[in-house]
């Protein structure tokens, strides 16, 4: 199905760029997007992020700015902050971080000194770069010590985490990650943080929408600080938030501005406010639960087709597949699936014998397809396409990939994506 042209001013001024945007709209319409950190924002969120709020500088915080003319901007930021506090049930929210990585860097700035020990999950185990991994500033400027998951279960071993924390006495402990298919036990992390005297940071970037919708336990009141992006399961614009109890409010605000950033991206703040409003509606609870139901149904269907899933399945929106038994490297599979109209990312699996740029696994998730309205009854078809695509990747069968691509586009045409142009 060919989408209508939109963005008339852009097309007139810069047809080259407009064509690229149009092509991306078509791609997002036609493909089955399974990258678990991606989503489709609503038309309302898109509109808010494309407003003249873009034009305004507003260093500082509402009521305490370094520039005049903040009559409306202050209200926008107050609205976003109040909605974040109400939705997550926290004392304090800062909606200014430019994205998840700068939000985490602000946490280091608030609670640690360069050279201090910090603890997080190792990147190849499913942690995030910013949890003290070596190539990140957080691993270069701080001394990162890292925990993982058990090889036999694919689950976090809290005895290991406790032993490491008591031995290393980190200033910060990060929990949460980018490839964790199971529920995070915030209470267990909080106990370890308390015993070892660390500040517990729950980085819920991936699962914030599930938490808001009641489909994953909340880190409140266990975590000292909650860091999240706004653009993953929360279905907002690309941005981030830091939340905490009142006692840490000042430290966090000072770290974000003036510690790390200049003027906030007010158009993003506005779109965050809209996304938080949407996430507070009863329909968002349905969405969050549907994301998890779909992931569980997809995991079942993949297991039935002989796929090896890390930890044996999923509790959330995300599935990590080890393709070793299928005899296809993750990258080869991911690239073949992309040609089949199924967008995934290759990913390390815990204890991966292969290199991070050529790992054994593929990571998939259900936030985007659920935003389009696909339900559990569609998951066997999705698993089937993945199965056929992985087989075609192994045998080099380009015709099979093209056939899948056509079938995918057919189903996707029946489930128009939010935010994409329609007639
Ligand atoms: C996505 C993610 C981040 C970083 O967010 P960016 O917006 O990409 O900088 C941080 N932590 C976790 C756990 C994430 O999943």
Short mmCIF file of C-alpha atoms and ligand atoms in Angstrom, two decimals:
data_model
loop_
_atom_site.label_atom_id
_atom_site.label_comp_id
_atom_site.label_asym_id
_atom_site.label_seq_id
_atom_site.Cartn_x
_atom_site.Cartn_y
_atom_site.Cartn_z
CA UNK A 1 0.00 0.00 0.00
CA UNK A 2 1.52 3.33 -1.04
CA UNK A 3 1.23 6.06 1.57
CA UNK A 4 0.07 9.53 0.50
CA UNK A 5 2.68 12.29 0.38
CA UNK A 6 2.70 14.56 3.39
CA UNK A 7 4.87 17.42 4.74
CA UNK A 8 4.09 19.95 2.00
CA UNK A 9 6.44 22.69 3.28
CA UNK A 10 9.31 20.27 3.63
CA UNK A 11 8.67 18.89 0.16
CA UNK A 12 8.73 22.39 -1.33
CA UNK A 13 11.90 23.50 0.48
CA UNK A 14 13.92 20.33 0.46
CA UNK A 15 12.51 17.62 -1.79
CA UNK A 16 15.59 15.47 -1.29
CA UNK A 17 15.09 15.28 2.48
CA UNK A 18 11.30 15.03 2.12
CA UNK A 19 11.78 11.99 -0.11
CA UNK A 20 13.87 10.33 2.58
CA UNK A 21 11.21 11.00 5.21
CA UNK A 22 8.58 9.62 2.85
CA UNK A 23 10.65 6.51 2.24
CA UNK A 24 11.06 5.99 5.98
CA UNK A 25 7.29 6.36 6.48
CA UNK A 26 6.74 3.72 3.80
CA UNK A 27 9.32 1.42 5.40
CA UNK A 28 7.75 1.78 8.84
CA UNK A 29 4.33 1.08 7.31
CA UNK A 30 5.31 -2.01 5.33
CA UNK A 31 7.63 -3.83 7.73
CA UNK A 32 7.19 -5.86 10.88
CA UNK A 33 9.27 -3.89 13.34
CA UNK A 34 10.49 -6.14 16.13
CA UNK A 35 13.27 -4.05 17.68
CA UNK A 36 12.23 -4.02 21.35
CA UNK A 37 13.50 -0.49 22.05
CA UNK A 38 11.47 1.00 19.21
CA UNK A 39 7.81 1.92 18.89
CA UNK A 40 5.33 4.08 17.00
CA UNK A 41 4.38 7.34 18.71
CA UNK A 42 0.89 8.73 18.30
CA UNK A 43 0.03 11.52 15.89
CA UNK A 44 -0.48 13.75 18.96
CA UNK A 45 3.07 13.08 20.20
CA UNK A 46 4.46 13.73 16.71
CA UNK A 47 2.58 17.02 16.49
CA UNK A 48 3.74 18.19 19.91
CA UNK A 49 7.36 17.49 19.04
CA UNK A 50 7.09 19.48 15.82
CA UNK A 51 5.89 22.76 17.34
CA UNK A 52 7.37 26.24 17.78
CA UNK A 53 8.39 25.25 21.30
CA UNK A 54 11.47 24.31 19.27
CA UNK A 55 12.26 28.04 19.06
CA UNK A 56 12.57 28.77 22.75
CA UNK A 57 15.59 28.79 25.05
CA UNK A 58 14.80 28.07 28.71
CA UNK A 59 17.88 27.15 30.72
CA UNK A 60 16.93 26.51 34.33
CA UNK A 61 13.70 25.11 35.72
CA UNK A 62 10.11 26.34 35.77
CA UNK A 63 9.98 29.60 37.75
CA UNK A 64 13.80 29.79 37.87
CA UNK A 65 14.94 30.50 34.31
CA UNK A 66 17.84 32.42 32.90
CA UNK A 67 15.78 33.75 29.98
CA UNK A 68 12.52 35.70 29.87
CA UNK A 69 9.39 34.82 27.92
CA UNK A 70 8.76 31.55 29.74
CA UNK A 71 5.02 32.12 30.37
CA UNK A 72 4.06 29.07 28.34
CA UNK A 73 7.22 27.00 28.53
CA UNK A 74 7.11 26.92 32.33
CA UNK A 75 3.59 25.55 32.16
CA UNK A 76 4.59 22.93 29.60
CA UNK A 77 7.43 21.69 31.79
CA UNK A 78 5.30 21.79 34.95
CA UNK A 79 2.64 19.75 33.18
CA UNK A 80 5.16 17.13 32.05
CA UNK A 81 6.70 16.94 35.52
CA UNK A 82 3.36 16.68 37.31
CA UNK A 83 2.19 13.96 34.94
CA UNK A 84 5.39 11.97 35.42
CA UNK A 85 5.05 12.20 39.21
CA UNK A 86 1.40 11.13 39.11
CA UNK A 87 1.92 8.29 36.63
CA UNK A 88 4.88 6.70 38.39
CA UNK A 89 4.00 7.75 41.94
CA UNK A 90 7.28 9.54 42.68
CA UNK A 91 8.11 12.71 44.64
CA UNK A 92 10.31 14.23 41.98
CA UNK A 93 10.71 14.12 38.22
CA UNK A 94 13.17 15.86 35.93
CA UNK A 95 12.04 15.74 32.29
CA UNK A 96 15.00 17.60 30.77
CA UNK A 97 17.62 14.91 30.01
CA UNK A 98 18.23 14.82 26.26
CA UNK A 99 18.17 11.03 26.14
CA UNK A 100 18.79 7.94 28.27
CA UNK A 101 22.58 8.07 28.14
CA UNK A 102 22.88 11.71 29.29
CA UNK A 103 20.27 10.99 31.97
CA UNK A 104 22.50 8.25 33.34
CA UNK A 105 25.58 10.45 33.13
CA UNK A 106 23.71 13.02 35.22
CA UNK A 107 23.19 10.33 37.88
CA UNK A 108 26.95 9.76 38.07
CA UNK A 109 27.48 13.50 38.34
CA UNK A 110 24.93 13.71 41.15
CA UNK A 111 26.19 10.84 43.30
CA UNK A 112 29.81 9.95 42.43
CA UNK A 113 33.27 11.41 41.87
CA UNK A 114 35.55 10.43 38.99
CA UNK A 115 37.40 7.23 39.86
CA UNK A 116 34.67 5.97 42.19
CA UNK A 117 33.52 2.39 41.88
CA UNK A 118 30.15 1.83 40.22
CA UNK A 119 28.36 -1.40 39.53
CA UNK A 120 26.08 -2.51 36.73
CA UNK A 121 25.26 -5.43 34.53
CA UNK A 122 27.89 -6.25 31.93
CA UNK A 123 26.94 -5.15 28.41
CA UNK A 124 27.28 -8.64 26.87
CA UNK A 125 24.98 -9.99 29.60
CA UNK A 126 22.24 -7.50 28.73
CA UNK A 127 23.32 -4.36 30.59
CA UNK A 128 23.66 -0.91 29.03
CA UNK A 129 26.87 0.83 27.98
CA UNK A 130 26.21 3.58 30.53
CA UNK A 131 26.22 1.15 33.46
CA UNK A 132 30.02 1.37 33.69
CA UNK A 133 31.04 -0.55 30.56
CA UNK A 134 34.64 0.13 29.47
CA UNK A 135 34.14 1.91 26.14
CA UNK A 136 31.60 4.32 27.70
CA UNK A 137 32.61 7.50 29.52
CA UNK A 138 30.98 5.86 32.54
CA UNK A 139 33.54 3.05 32.38
CA UNK A 140 36.48 5.33 31.55
CA UNK A 141 35.88 7.97 34.21
CA UNK A 142 34.56 5.58 36.86
CA UNK A 143 35.70 2.14 37.94
CA UNK A 144 33.01 -0.17 36.64
CA UNK A 145 32.50 -3.58 38.22
CA UNK A 146 30.03 -5.79 36.47
CA UNK A 147 27.64 -8.60 37.29
CA UNK A 148 25.90 -10.93 34.86
CA UNK A 149 23.41 -13.75 34.64
CA UNK A 150 23.98 -17.43 35.41
CA UNK A 151 24.95 -19.56 32.44
CA UNK A 152 22.55 -22.38 33.40
CA UNK A 153 19.44 -20.25 33.98
CA UNK A 154 20.03 -16.98 32.14
CA UNK A 155 18.88 -15.26 35.36
CA UNK A 156 20.59 -12.80 37.70
CA UNK A 157 22.31 -14.55 40.61
CA UNK A 158 21.64 -12.31 43.61
CA UNK A 159 24.25 -14.09 45.73
CA UNK A 160 26.83 -13.10 43.13
CA UNK A 161 25.53 -9.51 43.04
CA UNK A 162 25.61 -9.28 46.85
CA UNK A 163 29.13 -10.73 47.12
CA UNK A 164 30.42 -8.31 44.49
CA UNK A 165 28.70 -5.31 46.09
CA UNK A 166 30.01 -6.11 49.57
CA UNK A 167 33.52 -6.66 48.22
CA UNK A 168 33.65 -3.59 45.95
CA UNK A 169 31.42 -1.16 47.89
CA UNK A 170 30.22 0.75 44.79
CA UNK A 171 28.77 4.26 45.06
CA UNK A 172 26.08 3.35 42.56
CA UNK A 173 24.38 0.10 41.65
CA UNK A 174 22.49 0.05 38.35
CA UNK A 175 19.77 -2.49 37.71
CA UNK A 176 17.91 -2.84 34.44
CA UNK A 177 19.26 -3.33 30.95
CA UNK A 178 18.67 -3.67 27.26
CA UNK A 179 18.33 -7.40 26.72
CA UNK A 180 16.69 -8.71 29.88
CA UNK A 181 13.64 -10.85 29.11
CA UNK A 182 12.70 -11.40 32.76
CA UNK A 183 11.11 -9.36 35.56
CA UNK A 184 13.60 -7.25 37.50
CA UNK A 185 13.53 -7.89 41.24
CA UNK A 186 13.92 -4.31 42.45
CA UNK A 187 13.42 -5.30 46.09
CA UNK A 188 16.34 -7.74 45.95
CA UNK A 189 18.59 -5.07 44.43
CA UNK A 190 17.44 -2.55 47.06
CA UNK A 191 18.41 -4.88 49.88
CA UNK A 192 21.88 -5.34 48.41
CA UNK A 193 22.27 -1.59 47.85
CA UNK A 194 21.28 -0.96 51.47
CA UNK A 195 23.72 -3.59 52.79
CA UNK A 196 26.58 -2.20 50.73
CA UNK A 197 25.78 1.49 51.16
CA UNK A 198 25.18 2.16 47.48
CA UNK A 199 22.64 4.37 45.71
CA UNK A 200 20.32 2.11 43.73
CA UNK A 201 19.51 3.32 40.22
CA UNK A 202 16.70 1.49 38.43
CA UNK A 203 17.22 2.10 34.72
CA UNK A 204 13.81 1.19 33.35
CA UNK A 205 14.35 2.63 29.86
CA UNK A 206 12.98 -0.50 28.19
CA UNK A 207 10.10 -1.24 30.53
CA UNK A 208 8.84 2.19 31.62
CA UNK A 209 5.64 1.74 29.60
CA UNK A 210 5.05 -1.68 31.09
CA UNK A 211 5.48 -0.22 34.58
CA UNK A 212 3.15 2.68 33.80
CA UNK A 213 0.58 0.22 32.48
CA UNK A 214 0.88 -2.15 35.41
CA UNK A 215 2.46 -4.97 33.39
CA UNK A 216 5.78 -4.97 35.27
CA UNK A 217 6.39 -4.29 39.00
CA UNK A 218 7.38 -0.72 39.80
CA UNK A 219 10.83 0.22 41.15
CA UNK A 220 9.03 2.65 43.48
CA UNK A 221 9.71 2.59 46.45
CA UNK A 222 12.80 0.35 46.17
CA UNK A 223 15.10 2.45 44.01
CA UNK A 224 16.73 5.70 45.10
CA UNK A 225 16.75 6.97 41.54
CA UNK A 226 14.76 5.89 38.49
CA UNK A 227 16.17 6.62 35.08
CA UNK A 228 14.15 6.10 31.94
CA UNK A 229 14.00 6.96 28.30
CA UNK A 230 10.63 8.14 27.07
CA UNK A 231 10.71 6.62 23.58
CA UNK A 232 10.63 2.87 24.13
CA UNK A 233 7.59 1.11 25.65
CA UNK A 234 6.41 4.47 27.03
CA UNK A 235 5.64 5.56 23.42
CA UNK A 236 6.87 9.13 23.78
CA UNK A 237 9.40 11.22 21.88
CA UNK A 238 13.14 10.50 22.03
CA UNK A 239 14.03 11.82 25.47
CA UNK A 240 14.47 10.78 29.08
CA UNK A 241 13.45 11.44 32.66
CA UNK A 242 15.03 11.05 36.08
CA UNK A 243 12.77 10.39 39.04
CA UNK A 244 13.47 10.11 42.75
CA UNK A 245 12.36 10.69 46.28
CA UNK A 246 12.40 14.30 47.46
CA UNK A 247 15.75 13.89 49.24
CA UNK A 248 17.60 13.47 45.92
CA UNK A 249 15.64 16.08 43.95
CA UNK A 250 18.18 18.89 44.28
CA UNK A 251 21.18 16.71 43.45
CA UNK A 252 19.51 15.38 40.31
CA UNK A 253 18.29 18.76 39.09
CA UNK A 254 21.72 20.34 39.60
CA UNK A 255 23.41 17.50 37.78
CA UNK A 256 21.15 17.78 34.71
CA UNK A 257 21.39 21.59 34.63
CA UNK A 258 23.85 23.23 34.99
CA UNK A 259 25.97 20.12 35.53
CA UNK A 260 25.60 18.49 32.17
CA UNK A 261 23.19 20.24 29.84
CA UNK A 262 22.18 23.66 28.61
CA UNK A 263 18.71 24.52 27.35
CA UNK A 264 16.07 21.81 27.54
CA UNK A 265 14.43 20.62 24.32
CA UNK A 266 11.02 22.14 24.98
CA UNK A 267 9.37 20.53 21.97
CA UNK A 268 10.43 17.19 23.44
CA UNK A 269 9.20 18.15 26.90
CA UNK A 270 5.83 18.94 25.35
CA UNK A 271 5.70 15.61 23.56
CA UNK A 272 6.71 13.82 26.78
CA UNK A 273 3.77 15.53 28.50
CA UNK A 274 1.44 14.22 25.79
CA UNK A 275 2.87 10.69 26.01
CA UNK A 276 2.45 10.72 29.81
CA UNK A 277 -1.15 11.84 29.37
CA UNK A 278 -1.73 8.96 26.95
CA UNK A 279 0.00 6.52 29.29
CA UNK A 280 -2.35 7.55 32.12
CA UNK A 281 -5.44 6.43 30.14
CA UNK A 282 -7.06 3.04 30.81
CA UNK A 283 -6.33 2.03 27.20
CA UNK A 284 -2.61 2.23 27.92
CA UNK A 285 -2.98 -0.44 30.61
CA UNK A 286 -4.53 -2.63 27.92
CA UNK A 287 -1.63 -1.78 25.62
CA UNK A 288 1.05 -2.67 28.20
CA UNK A 289 -0.59 -5.99 29.03
CA UNK A 290 -1.09 -6.75 25.34
CA UNK A 291 2.64 -6.15 24.72
CA UNK A 292 3.48 -8.79 27.33
CA UNK A 293 0.76 -11.20 26.17
CA UNK A 294 2.08 -10.91 22.62
CA UNK A 295 5.68 -11.49 23.71
CA UNK A 296 4.69 -14.58 25.70
CA UNK A 297 2.65 -15.93 22.77
CA UNK A 298 5.52 -15.23 20.36
CA UNK A 299 7.99 -16.94 22.71
CA UNK A 300 5.74 -20.01 22.90
CA UNK A 301 5.44 -20.14 19.13
CA UNK A 302 9.22 -19.81 18.70
CA UNK A 303 9.93 -22.51 21.29
CA UNK A 304 7.51 -24.77 19.44
CA UNK A 305 9.66 -24.21 16.32
CA UNK A 306 12.85 -25.25 18.09
CA UNK A 307 14.26 -21.81 18.91
CA UNK A 308 16.56 -21.47 21.92
CA UNK A 309 15.41 -18.50 24.03
CA UNK A 310 17.69 -17.06 26.71
CA UNK A 311 16.14 -17.85 30.12
CA UNK A 312 13.62 -20.08 28.31
CA UNK A 313 11.08 -17.37 27.51
CA UNK A 314 9.96 -13.92 28.58
CA UNK A 315 8.07 -12.01 31.29
CA UNK A 316 8.08 -8.70 29.44
CA UNK A 317 8.20 -7.24 25.93
CA UNK A 318 11.50 -8.77 24.87
CA UNK A 319 12.85 -12.08 23.60
CA UNK A 320 16.53 -12.92 23.19
CA UNK A 321 17.16 -15.84 20.82
CA UNK A 322 20.40 -17.82 20.68
CA UNK A 323 20.64 -18.96 17.06
CA UNK A 324 23.56 -21.33 17.63
CA UNK A 325 21.31 -24.43 17.35
CA UNK A 326 19.92 -23.02 14.07
CA UNK A 327 23.47 -22.82 12.73
CA UNK A 328 23.13 -19.17 11.64
CA UNK A 329 25.10 -16.24 13.12
CA UNK A 330 22.89 -13.49 14.57
CA UNK A 331 24.05 -10.88 12.07
CA UNK A 332 23.40 -13.11 9.05
CA UNK A 333 19.91 -13.85 10.37
CA UNK A 334 19.18 -10.20 11.19
CA UNK A 335 20.22 -9.04 7.72
CA UNK A 336 18.21 -11.77 6.00
CA UNK A 337 15.13 -10.98 8.12
CA UNK A 338 15.52 -7.32 7.18
CA UNK A 339 15.32 -8.34 3.51
CA UNK A 340 12.18 -10.26 4.47
CA UNK A 341 10.59 -7.10 5.92
CA UNK A 342 11.17 -8.15 9.53
CA UNK A 343 13.33 -5.65 11.38
CA UNK A 344 15.33 -7.03 14.33
CA UNK A 345 18.77 -6.46 15.79
CA UNK A 346 21.59 -8.92 16.25
CA UNK A 347 22.69 -9.14 19.84
CA UNK A 348 25.13 -10.95 22.10
CA UNK A 349 23.72 -13.70 24.27
CA UNK A 350 25.14 -14.32 27.77
CA UNK A 351 28.50 -16.17 27.56
CA UNK A 352 28.51 -15.60 23.80
CA UNK A 353 31.55 -17.28 22.24
CA UNK A 354 31.26 -14.93 19.22
CA UNK A 355 32.25 -11.25 18.98
CA UNK A 356 29.82 -8.38 19.83
CA UNK A 357 29.86 -7.19 16.20
CA UNK A 358 29.13 -10.74 15.03
CA UNK A 359 27.23 -12.37 17.89
CA UNK A 360 25.11 -15.50 18.25
CA UNK A 361 21.79 -13.92 19.02
CA UNK A 362 18.90 -11.87 17.76
CA UNK A 363 16.81 -9.63 20.02
CA UNK A 364 13.15 -9.08 19.27
CA UNK A 365 10.19 -7.45 21.00
CA UNK A 366 6.51 -6.71 20.68
CA UNK A 367 5.99 -2.99 21.53
CA UNK A 368 5.70 -1.81 17.92
CA UNK A 369 3.50 -4.55 16.55
CA UNK A 370 1.19 -4.15 19.56
CA UNK A 371 0.94 -0.41 18.84
CA UNK A 372 -0.43 -1.41 15.41
CA UNK A 373 -3.03 -3.68 16.99
CA UNK A 374 -1.56 -7.12 16.33
CA UNK A 375 -2.69 -9.61 18.97
CA UNK A 376 -1.78 -13.06 20.28
CA UNK A 377 -3.57 -14.79 17.39
CA UNK A 378 -1.04 -13.23 14.98
CA UNK A 379 2.04 -14.45 16.87
CA UNK A 380 2.19 -17.94 15.31
CA UNK A 381 2.39 -16.27 11.88
CA UNK A 382 5.15 -13.96 13.13
CA UNK A 383 7.07 -16.95 14.54
CA UNK A 384 6.59 -18.76 11.27
CA UNK A 385 8.03 -15.88 9.26
CA UNK A 386 11.02 -15.71 11.61
CA UNK A 387 11.51 -19.45 11.32
CA UNK A 388 11.30 -19.43 7.53
CA UNK A 389 13.53 -16.33 7.40
CA UNK A 390 16.22 -17.91 9.57
CA UNK A 391 16.12 -21.06 7.45
CA UNK A 392 16.39 -18.94 4.30
CA UNK A 393 19.32 -17.09 5.87
CA UNK A 394 21.11 -20.40 6.34
CA UNK A 395 20.39 -21.69 2.84
CA UNK A 396 20.75 -18.33 1.07
CA UNK A 397 17.23 -18.56 -0.36
CA UNK A 398 16.48 -14.99 -1.50
CA UNK A 399 13.20 -16.02 -3.13
CA UNK A 400 11.92 -17.27 0.21
CA UNK A 401 12.86 -13.95 1.82
CA UNK A 402 11.04 -12.01 -0.90
CA UNK A 403 7.95 -14.18 -0.42
CA UNK A 404 7.95 -13.48 3.32
CA UNK A 405 8.35 -9.77 2.64
CA UNK A 406 5.18 -9.75 0.54
CA UNK A 407 3.21 -11.68 3.17
CA UNK A 408 4.41 -9.32 5.91
CA UNK A 409 3.43 -6.23 3.90
CA UNK A 410 0.00 -7.75 3.33
CA UNK A 411 -0.70 -8.21 7.03
CA UNK A 412 0.80 -4.84 7.94
CA UNK A 413 -1.50 -3.08 5.45
CA UNK A 414 -4.44 -4.27 7.55
CA UNK A 415 -2.95 -2.69 10.71
CA UNK A 416 -2.11 0.96 9.95
CA UNK A 417 0.56 2.36 12.25
CA UNK A 418 -0.08 5.36 14.50
CA UNK A 419 1.51 8.56 13.25
CA UNK A 420 1.93 7.49 9.64
CA UNK A 421 0.11 9.38 6.86
CA UNK A 422 -3.25 7.99 5.75
CA UNK A 423 -5.72 9.00 3.07
C1 LIG B 1 18.02 2.68 25.65
C2 LIG B 1 18.69 2.62 26.97
C3 LIG B 1 19.50 3.67 27.44
C4 LIG B 1 19.98 4.81 26.59
O1 LIG B 1 19.10 5.56 25.97
P1 LIG B 1 19.53 6.49 24.72
O2 LIG B 1 18.34 7.34 24.60
O3 LIG B 1 19.76 5.56 23.59
O4 LIG B 1 20.76 7.22 25.12
C5 LIG B 1 19.98 3.58 28.73
N1 LIG B 1 19.71 2.53 29.50
C6 LIG B 1 18.97 1.49 29.07
C7 LIG B 1 18.72 0.35 29.98
C8 LIG B 1 18.45 1.50 27.79
O5 LIG B 1 17.74 0.47 27.37
#
